[in-house]
PDB file of C-alpha atoms and ligand atoms in Angstrom:
ATOM      1  CA  MET A   1      57.845 -68.902  58.775  1.00 95.00           C
ATOM      2  CA  TYR A   2      57.431 -70.145  55.382  1.00 98.00           C
ATOM      3  CA  PHE A   3      58.737 -67.797  51.699  1.00 98.00           C
ATOM      4  CA  ILE A   4      59.246 -68.044  48.170  1.00 98.00           C
ATOM      5  CA  PHE A   5      61.954 -65.426  46.519  1.00 98.00           C
ATOM      6  CA  PHE A   6      61.548 -64.926  43.234  1.00 97.00           C
ATOM      7  CA  GLY A   7      64.084 -62.529  40.698  1.00 96.00           C
ATOM      8  CA  PRO A   8      66.169 -63.554  37.537  1.00 96.00           C
ATOM      9  CA  PRO A   9      69.833 -64.495  38.152  1.00 95.00           C
ATOM     10  CA  GLY A  10      72.065 -61.715  39.966  1.00 94.00           C
ATOM     11  CA  SER A  11      69.033 -60.003  41.525  1.00 97.00           C
ATOM     12  CA  GLY A  12      70.280 -60.956  44.795  1.00 96.00           C
ATOM     13  CA  LYS A  13      67.702 -63.602  46.009  1.00 97.00           C
ATOM     14  CA  GLY A  14      70.621 -65.699  47.165  1.00 97.00           C
ATOM     15  CA  THR A  15      72.260 -63.041  48.985  1.00 97.00           C
ATOM     16  CA  GLN A  16      68.762 -61.771  50.721  1.00 98.00           C
ATOM     17  CA  ALA A  17      68.124 -64.991  51.419  1.00 98.00           C
ATOM     18  CA  LYS A  18      70.993 -66.259  53.396  1.00 98.00           C
ATOM     19  CA  LEU A  19      70.991 -62.943  55.669  1.00 98.00           C
ATOM     20  CA  LEU A  20      66.769 -63.452  56.393  1.00 98.00           C
ATOM     21  CA  SER A  21      68.025 -66.414  57.247  1.00 98.00           C
ATOM     22  CA  ASP A  22      70.858 -66.509  59.459  1.00 98.00           C
ATOM     23  CA  LYS A  23      68.679 -63.797  60.961  1.00 97.00           C
ATOM     24  CA  LEU A  24      65.383 -65.520  61.464  1.00 97.00           C
ATOM     25  CA  LYS A  25      67.047 -69.131  61.930  1.00 97.00           C
ATOM     26  CA  ILE A  26      64.966 -70.820  59.431  1.00 97.00           C
ATOM     27  CA  THR A  27      66.413 -72.712  56.386  1.00 98.00           C
ATOM     28  CA  HIS A  28      67.737 -71.181  52.739  1.00 98.00           C
ATOM     29  CA  LEU A  29      67.142 -74.076  50.088  1.00 98.00           C
ATOM     30  CA  SER A  30      68.774 -72.610  46.998  1.00 97.00           C
ATOM     31  CA  THR A  31      68.086 -74.750  44.438  1.00 96.00           C
ATOM     32  CA  GLY A  32      70.989 -73.558  42.472  1.00 94.00           C
ATOM     33  CA  ASP A  33      73.072 -74.511  45.632  1.00 95.00           C
ATOM     34  CA  ILE A  34      71.798 -77.657  45.844  1.00 94.00           C
ATOM     35  CA  LEU A  35      72.183 -78.384  42.329  1.00 94.00           C
ATOM     36  CA  ARG A  36      76.063 -76.630  42.500  1.00 93.00           C
ATOM     37  CA  ALA A  37      76.863 -79.247  45.692  1.00 93.00           C
ATOM     38  CA  LYS A  38      75.304 -82.350  43.517  1.00 92.00           C
ATOM     39  CA  ILE A  39      78.005 -81.651  40.796  1.00 92.00           C
ATOM     40  CA  LYS A  40      81.157 -82.325  43.380  1.00 91.00           C
ATOM     41  CA  ASP A  41      79.416 -85.892  44.081  1.00 90.00           C
ATOM     42  CA  SER A  42      81.183 -86.973  40.832  1.00 82.00           C
ATOM     43  CA  ASP A  43      78.914 -89.977  39.945  1.00 90.00           C
ATOM     44  CA  LYS A  44      76.600 -90.025  36.636  1.00 91.00           C
ATOM     45  CA  LEU A  45      74.238 -87.656  37.280  1.00 91.00           C
ATOM     46  CA  SER A  46      76.690 -85.063  38.119  1.00 94.00           C
ATOM     47  CA  LEU A  47      78.297 -84.959  34.779  1.00 93.00           C
ATOM     48  CA  LYS A  48      75.199 -84.038  33.671  1.00 94.00           C
ATOM     49  CA  LEU A  49      73.912 -81.467  36.242  1.00 95.00           C
ATOM     50  CA  ASN A  50      77.814 -79.949  35.664  1.00 94.00           C
ATOM     51  CA  SER A  51      76.903 -79.812  31.704  1.00 95.00           C
ATOM     52  CA  ILE A  52      73.347 -78.408  32.231  1.00 97.00           C
ATOM     53  CA  LEU A  53      74.344 -75.562  34.455  1.00 95.00           C
ATOM     54  CA  SER A  54      77.122 -74.768  32.440  1.00 95.00           C
ATOM     55  CA  SER A  55      74.762 -74.149  29.487  1.00 96.00           C
ATOM     56  CA  GLY A  56      72.068 -72.392  31.903  1.00 95.00           C
ATOM     57  CA  ASN A  57      69.736 -74.350  31.301  1.00 96.00           C
ATOM     58  CA  LEU A  58      66.932 -75.883  33.454  1.00 96.00           C
ATOM     59  CA  VAL A  59      67.434 -78.891  35.288  1.00 97.00           C
ATOM     60  CA  SER A  60      64.736 -81.509  35.089  1.00 97.00           C
ATOM     61  CA  ASP A  61      61.893 -80.994  37.045  1.00 97.00           C
ATOM     62  CA  GLU A  62      61.625 -84.183  37.982  1.00 96.00           C
ATOM     63  CA  ILE A  63      65.266 -83.788  40.088  1.00 95.00           C
ATOM     64  CA  VAL A  64      64.500 -80.234  41.096  1.00 97.00           C
ATOM     65  CA  ASN A  65      61.247 -81.443  42.972  1.00 97.00           C
ATOM     66  CA  GLU A  66      62.336 -84.352  43.936  1.00 95.00           C
ATOM     67  CA  THR A  67      65.451 -82.609  45.897  1.00 93.00           C
ATOM     68  CA  VAL A  68      63.360 -79.868  46.798  1.00 95.00           C
ATOM     69  CA  SER A  69      60.788 -82.161  48.116  1.00 96.00           C
ATOM     70  CA  GLU A  70      62.818 -84.240  50.213  1.00 95.00           C
ATOM     71  CA  SER A  71      64.271 -81.410  51.957  1.00 94.00           C
ATOM     72  CA  ILE A  72      61.064 -79.687  52.848  1.00 96.00           C
ATOM     73  CA  LEU A  73      59.654 -82.462  54.398  1.00 96.00           C
ATOM     74  CA  SER A  74      62.755 -82.703  56.430  1.00 96.00           C
ATOM     75  CA  ASP A  75      63.452 -81.852  60.157  1.00 97.00           C
ATOM     76  CA  LYS A  76      65.920 -78.303  59.090  1.00 96.00           C
ATOM     77  CA  CYS A  77      62.808 -77.177  57.417  1.00 97.00           C
ATOM     78  CA  LYS A  78      60.676 -77.713  60.933  1.00 95.00           C
ATOM     79  CA  LYS A  79      60.429 -73.943  61.700  1.00 95.00           C
ATOM     80  CA  GLY A  80      60.483 -72.713  58.388  1.00 97.00           C
ATOM     81  CA  PHE A  81      61.899 -71.974  54.440  1.00 98.00           C
ATOM     82  CA  ILE A  82      63.231 -69.455  52.871  1.00 98.00           C
ATOM     83  CA  LEU A  83      62.963 -71.033  48.795  1.00 98.00           C
ATOM     84  CA  ASP A  84      65.209 -69.231  46.451  1.00 98.00           C
ATOM     85  CA  GLY A  85      65.211 -70.223  43.051  1.00 97.00           C
ATOM     86  CA  TYR A  86      62.240 -73.113  43.307  1.00 98.00           C
ATOM     87  CA  PRO A  87      59.819 -72.920  41.921  1.00 98.00           C
ATOM     88  CA  ARG A  88      60.960 -71.618  37.859  1.00 97.00           C
ATOM     89  CA  THR A  89      58.441 -73.901  36.050  1.00 97.00           C
ATOM     90  CA  THR A  90      55.083 -74.551  35.589  1.00 96.00           C
ATOM     91  CA  SER A  91      55.391 -77.868  36.271  1.00 96.00           C
ATOM     92  CA  GLN A  92      57.848 -77.315  39.734  1.00 97.00           C
ATOM     93  CA  SER A  93      54.780 -74.715  40.815  1.00 97.00           C
ATOM     94  CA  ASN A  94      52.077 -76.606  40.228  1.00 96.00           C
ATOM     95  CA  PHE A  95      54.217 -79.657  42.421  1.00 97.00           C
ATOM     96  CA  LEU A  96      55.060 -77.216  45.068  1.00 97.00           C
ATOM     97  CA  ILE A  97      51.160 -75.692  45.285  1.00 97.00           C
ATOM     98  CA  SER A  98      50.150 -79.224  45.961  1.00 97.00           C
ATOM     99  CA  LEU A  99      52.810 -80.424  48.556  1.00 98.00           C
ATOM    100  CA  LEU A 100      52.210 -77.452  50.553  1.00 97.00           C
ATOM    101  CA  LYS A 101      48.542 -78.281  50.685  1.00 97.00           C
ATOM    102  CA  GLU A 102      49.505 -81.944  51.228  1.00 97.00           C
ATOM    103  CA  HIS A 103      51.156 -80.992  54.395  1.00 97.00           C
ATOM    104  CA  ASN A 104      49.014 -77.971  55.533  1.00 96.00           C
ATOM    105  CA  ILE A 105      52.080 -75.439  54.991  1.00 96.00           C
ATOM    106  CA  LYS A 106      50.809 -71.962  54.534  1.00 96.00           C
ATOM    107  CA  LEU A 107      53.118 -69.708  53.270  1.00 97.00           C
ATOM    108  CA  ASN A 108      53.218 -65.831  54.657  1.00 97.00           C
ATOM    109  CA  LEU A 109      55.607 -63.850  52.248  1.00 98.00           C
ATOM    110  CA  ILE A 110      56.392 -64.312  48.545  1.00 98.00           C
ATOM    111  CA  ILE A 111      59.096 -61.263  47.358  1.00 98.00           C
ATOM    112  CA  ASP A 112      59.633 -60.728  43.549  1.00 98.00           C
ATOM    113  CA  PHE A 113      62.981 -58.986  42.706  1.00 98.00           C
ATOM    114  CA  LYS A 114      63.167 -56.389  39.900  1.00 97.00           C
ATOM    115  CA  LEU A 115      66.777 -55.817  38.392  1.00 96.00           C
ATOM    116  CA  GLU A 116      67.163 -55.058  34.199  1.00 93.00           C
ATOM    117  CA  ILE A 117      69.663 -56.954  32.523  1.00 92.00           C
ATOM    118  CA  SER A 118      72.277 -54.444  32.559  1.00 94.00           C
ATOM    119  CA  LEU A 119      72.840 -54.466  36.484  1.00 95.00           C
ATOM    120  CA  MET A 120      72.360 -58.067  36.226  1.00 94.00           C
ATOM    121  CA  GLU A 121      75.116 -58.879  33.947  1.00 94.00           C
ATOM    122  CA  LYS A 122      77.028 -56.099  35.760  1.00 95.00           C
ATOM    123  CA  ARG A 123      77.045 -58.308  38.931  1.00 96.00           C
ATOM    124  CA  ILE A 124      77.268 -61.479  37.832  1.00 95.00           C
ATOM    125  CA  LEU A 125      80.579 -60.344  35.926  1.00 94.00           C
ATOM    126  CA  GLU A 126      82.034 -59.117  39.180  1.00 94.00           C
ATOM    127  CA  ARG A 127      81.202 -62.337  40.973  1.00 93.00           C
ATOM    128  CA  SER A 128      82.966 -64.306  38.316  1.00 93.00           C
ATOM    129  CA  LYS A 129      86.257 -63.039  39.062  1.00 92.00           C
ATOM    130  CA  ILE A 130      85.826 -64.060  42.649  1.00 92.00           C
ATOM    131  CA  GLU A 131      83.694 -67.490  42.914  1.00 92.00           C
ATOM    132  CA  LYS A 132      84.279 -68.769  38.928  1.00 89.00           C
ATOM    133  CA  ARG A 133      81.450 -70.137  38.311  1.00 88.00           C
ATOM    134  CA  SER A 134      80.892 -72.112  34.908  1.00 89.00           C
ATOM    135  CA  ASP A 135      77.750 -70.181  34.321  1.00 92.00           C
ATOM    136  CA  ASP A 136      78.811 -66.582  34.809  1.00 92.00           C
ATOM    137  CA  ASN A 137      79.556 -65.307  31.416  1.00 91.00           C
ATOM    138  CA  ILE A 138      78.299 -63.216  29.243  1.00 92.00           C
ATOM    139  CA  GLU A 139      76.329 -65.442  26.637  1.00 92.00           C
ATOM    140  CA  ILE A 140      75.494 -67.880  29.576  1.00 94.00           C
ATOM    141  CA  ILE A 141      73.983 -64.821  31.600  1.00 93.00           C
ATOM    142  CA  LYS A 142      71.707 -64.270  28.114  1.00 93.00           C
ATOM    143  CA  ASN A 143      70.873 -67.917  27.930  1.00 94.00           C
ATOM    144  CA  ARG A 144      69.964 -67.673  32.149  1.00 94.00           C
ATOM    145  CA  PHE A 145      67.628 -64.494  31.777  1.00 94.00           C
ATOM    146  CA  LYS A 146      66.218 -65.561  28.471  1.00 94.00           C
ATOM    147  CA  LYS A 147      65.075 -68.639  30.812  1.00 95.00           C
ATOM    148  CA  TYR A 148      63.818 -66.333  33.637  1.00 96.00           C
ATOM    149  CA  ILE A 149      61.426 -63.803  30.963  1.00 96.00           C
ATOM    150  CA  LEU A 150      60.360 -67.051  29.158  1.00 96.00           C
ATOM    151  CA  GLN A 151      59.274 -69.415  32.226  1.00 96.00           C
ATOM    152  CA  THR A 152      59.939 -67.907  35.524  1.00 97.00           C
ATOM    153  CA  GLN A 153      58.570 -64.536  34.944  1.00 96.00           C
ATOM    154  CA  PRO A 154      55.074 -65.698  33.760  1.00 96.00           C
ATOM    155  CA  LEU A 155      55.285 -67.660  36.849  1.00 96.00           C
ATOM    156  CA  ALA A 156      55.842 -64.543  39.527  1.00 96.00           C
ATOM    157  CA  ASN A 157      53.094 -62.888  37.870  1.00 95.00           C
ATOM    158  CA  ILE A 158      50.398 -65.864  38.706  1.00 95.00           C
ATOM    159  CA  TYR A 159      51.979 -65.834  41.967  1.00 96.00           C
ATOM    160  CA  LYS A 160      51.163 -62.010  41.605  1.00 97.00           C
ATOM    161  CA  GLU A 161      47.512 -62.650  41.545  1.00 96.00           C
ATOM    162  CA  LYS A 162      47.038 -66.009  43.497  1.00 95.00           C
ATOM    163  CA  PHE A 163      48.671 -64.471  46.393  1.00 96.00           C
ATOM    164  CA  SER A 164      47.590 -60.732  45.841  1.00 97.00           C
ATOM    165  CA  ASN A 165      47.457 -60.402  50.191  1.00 96.00           C
ATOM    166  CA  ILE A 166      51.424 -61.888  50.625  1.00 97.00           C
ATOM    167  CA  PHE A 167      52.775 -60.540  47.326  1.00 98.00           C
ATOM    168  CA  SER A 168      55.449 -57.999  47.230  1.00 98.00           C
ATOM    169  CA  GLU A 169      57.597 -56.420  44.649  1.00 98.00           C
ATOM    170  CA  LEU A 170      61.230 -55.239  45.517  1.00 97.00           C
ATOM    171  CA  ASP A 171      63.684 -52.895  43.299  1.00 97.00           C
ATOM    172  CA  ALA A 172      66.674 -55.131  43.376  1.00 97.00           C
ATOM    173  CA  SER A 173      68.801 -51.980  42.145  1.00 97.00           C
ATOM    174  CA  GLU A 174      69.162 -50.382  45.449  1.00 97.00           C
ATOM    175  CA  ASP A 175      71.985 -51.584  48.206  1.00 96.00           C
ATOM    176  CA  ILE A 176      72.446 -54.836  49.627  1.00 98.00           C
ATOM    177  CA  LYS A 177      71.629 -53.544  53.269  1.00 98.00           C
ATOM    178  CA  ASN A 178      68.813 -51.133  52.082  1.00 98.00           C
ATOM    179  CA  ILE A 179      67.163 -53.988  50.393  1.00 98.00           C
ATOM    180  CA  HIS A 180      67.544 -56.303  53.354  1.00 98.00           C
ATOM    181  CA  ASN A 181      66.021 -53.603  55.618  1.00 98.00           C
ATOM    182  CA  GLN A 182      62.796 -53.696  53.510  1.00 98.00           C
ATOM    183  CA  ILE A 183      62.294 -56.795  53.334  1.00 98.00           C
ATOM    184  CA  GLU A 184      62.776 -56.924  57.519  1.00 97.00           C
ATOM    185  CA  LYS A 185      59.825 -54.344  57.244  1.00 97.00           C
ATOM    186  CA  LEU A 186      58.006 -56.650  55.343  1.00 97.00           C
ATOM    187  CA  VAL A 187      58.430 -59.471  57.440  1.00 97.00           C
ATOM    188  CA  LYS A 188      57.176 -57.796  60.515  1.00 96.00           C
ATOM    189  CA  ASN A 189      53.982 -56.895  58.961  1.00 94.00           C
ATOM    190  CA  ALA A 190      53.548 -60.149  57.308  1.00 93.00           C
ATOM    191  CA  GLN A 191      50.983 -62.236  59.010  1.00 76.00           C
ATOM    192  CA  ILE A 192      53.163 -65.557  60.916  1.00 75.00           C
TER     193      ILE A 192
HETATM  194  P1  B4P B 201      71.040 -69.927  40.915  1.00 60.16           P
HETATM  195  O1  B4P B 201      71.744 -70.083  41.551  1.00 60.16           O
HETATM  196  O2  B4P B 201      69.143 -69.525  41.487  1.00 60.16           O
HETATM  197  O3  B4P B 201      71.006 -67.995  40.293  1.00 60.16           O
HETATM  198  P2  B4P B 201      71.694 -66.761  40.871  1.00 60.16           P
HETATM  199  O4  B4P B 201      72.430 -66.550  39.731  1.00 60.16           O
HETATM  200  O5  B4P B 201      72.653 -67.453  42.201  1.00 60.16           O
HETATM  201  O6  B4P B 201      71.032 -65.873  41.344  1.00 60.16           O
HETATM  202  P3  B4P B 201      71.069 -64.756  42.512  1.00 60.16           P
HETATM  203  O7  B4P B 201      69.627 -64.174  42.574  1.00 60.16           O
HETATM  204  O8  B4P B 201      70.602 -65.986  43.674  1.00 60.16           O
HETATM  205  O9  B4P B 201      72.658 -64.550  42.633  1.00 60.16           O
HETATM  206  P4  B4P B 201      72.952 -63.816  44.053  1.00 60.16           P
HETATM  207  O10 B4P B 201      72.202 -63.427  45.051  1.00 60.16           O
HETATM  208  O11 B4P B 201      74.062 -64.498  44.196  1.00 60.16           O
HETATM  209  O12 B4P B 201      70.939 -70.519  39.511  1.00 60.16           O
HETATM  210  C1  B4P B 201      71.876 -70.876  38.876  1.00 60.16           C
HETATM  211  C2  B4P B 201      71.692 -72.226  37.914  1.00 60.16           C
HETATM  212  O13 B4P B 201      70.873 -73.395  38.507  1.00 60.16           O
HETATM  213  C3  B4P B 201      70.270 -72.300  36.881  1.00 60.16           C
HETATM  214  O14 B4P B 201      70.868 -71.359  35.499  1.00 60.16           O
HETATM  215  C4  B4P B 201      69.888 -73.898  36.468  1.00 60.16           C
HETATM  216  O15 B4P B 201      70.683 -74.185  35.691  1.00 60.16           O
HETATM  217  C5  B4P B 201      69.902 -74.308  37.902  1.00 60.16           C
HETATM  218  N1  B4P B 201      68.529 -73.763  38.956  1.00 60.16           N
HETATM  219  C6  B4P B 201      68.587 -73.801  39.717  1.00 60.16           C
HETATM  220  N2  B4P B 201      67.179 -73.768  40.255  1.00 60.16           N
HETATM  221  C7  B4P B 201      66.366 -74.341  39.367  1.00 60.16           C
HETATM  222  C8  B4P B 201      64.930 -74.840  39.431  1.00 60.16           C
HETATM  223  N3  B4P B 201      64.396 -74.571  39.868  1.00 60.16           N
HETATM  224  N4  B4P B 201      64.702 -75.373  38.047  1.00 60.16           N
HETATM  225  C9  B4P B 201      65.973 -75.784  37.064  1.00 60.16           C
HETATM  226  N5  B4P B 201      66.867 -75.709  37.136  1.00 60.16           N
HETATM  227  C10 B4P B 201      67.420 -74.947  38.084  1.00 60.16           C
HETATM  228  O16 B4P B 201      73.526 -61.819  43.758  1.00 60.16           O
HETATM  229  C11 B4P B 201      74.388 -62.112  42.503  1.00 60.16           C
HETATM  230  C12 B4P B 201      75.744 -61.288  42.434  1.00 60.16           C
HETATM  231  O17 B4P B 201      75.361 -60.137  43.051  1.00 60.16           O
HETATM  232  C13 B4P B 201      76.379 -61.884  43.877  1.00 60.16           C
HETATM  233  O18 B4P B 201      77.930 -61.712  43.670  1.00 60.16           O
HETATM  234  C14 B4P B 201      76.291 -60.568  44.918  1.00 60.16           C
HETATM  235  O19 B4P B 201      77.419 -60.509  45.778  1.00 60.16           O
HETATM  236  C15 B4P B 201      75.741 -59.857  44.519  1.00 60.16           C
HETATM  237  N6  B4P B 201      74.752 -58.729  44.894  1.00 60.16           N
HETATM  238  C16 B4P B 201      73.749 -59.186  45.253  1.00 60.16           C
HETATM  239  N7  B4P B 201      72.965 -58.121  45.744  1.00 60.16           N
HETATM  240  C17 B4P B 201      73.454 -56.982  45.450  1.00 60.16           C
HETATM  241  C18 B4P B 201      73.122 -55.994  45.327  1.00 60.16           C
HETATM  242  N8  B4P B 201      72.021 -55.447  46.535  1.00 60.16           N
HETATM  243  N9  B4P B 201      73.811 -54.565  45.135  1.00 60.16           N
HETATM  244  C19 B4P B 201      74.633 -54.990  44.307  1.00 60.16           C
HETATM  245  N10 B4P B 201      75.368 -56.649  43.776  1.00 60.16           N
HETATM  246  C20 B4P B 201      74.758 -57.745  44.461  1.00 60.16           C
END
């Protein structure tokens, strides 16, 4: 079972990927989580990553591609994965498509979470009260959203054409349970 979740920051793709990965016992690969975990290493790379994430900019394709390919090819992804927050750029997408081809991995389902900016800001500001992430403040949220519109949304549109038979869009403004139910239906109908 190989899934990709696209969506702007705060659209809930991480929340849903976690719920689904627990249910299906497949790996939830969130590049955001992986990069935040790397920051805790307190080495040279972690300082660099910290400053990029705190500004809402994207980490270099080279670092992200290497991290993701390591995970995809590891034992933990043998049963499948949900890619959450990857690919985010054309270069990441090209890298991923050739990696999957090389290892004969066939995607089963791609979901694009749709959410307007006002709801996205509201959710992230709520989260900031609990998680205290350095990128969860209003100025940085606007930058993250801009990056998404410029770099990632066009990519999702390409996937929509290229993988039209396995691509679905979701209204991410619904509540968590409702969205989870919709995703379960999509998984049931996917050719796995
Ligand atoms: P991410 O970690 O991917 O961004 P996110 O804000 O966590 O988005 P997500 O959509 O997962 O939101 P969540 O479910 O938590 O990226 C962070 C940074 O990492 C990027 O800015 C970048 O610097 C770097 N990065 C990551 N991937 C990269 C890549 N491939 N290349 C380069 N750089 C990369 O939901 C948000 C909140 O809403 C939560 O509090 C949740 O409880 C709530 N919520 C969720 N669903 C809800 C619902 N239906 N109703 C109400 N609330 C809901």
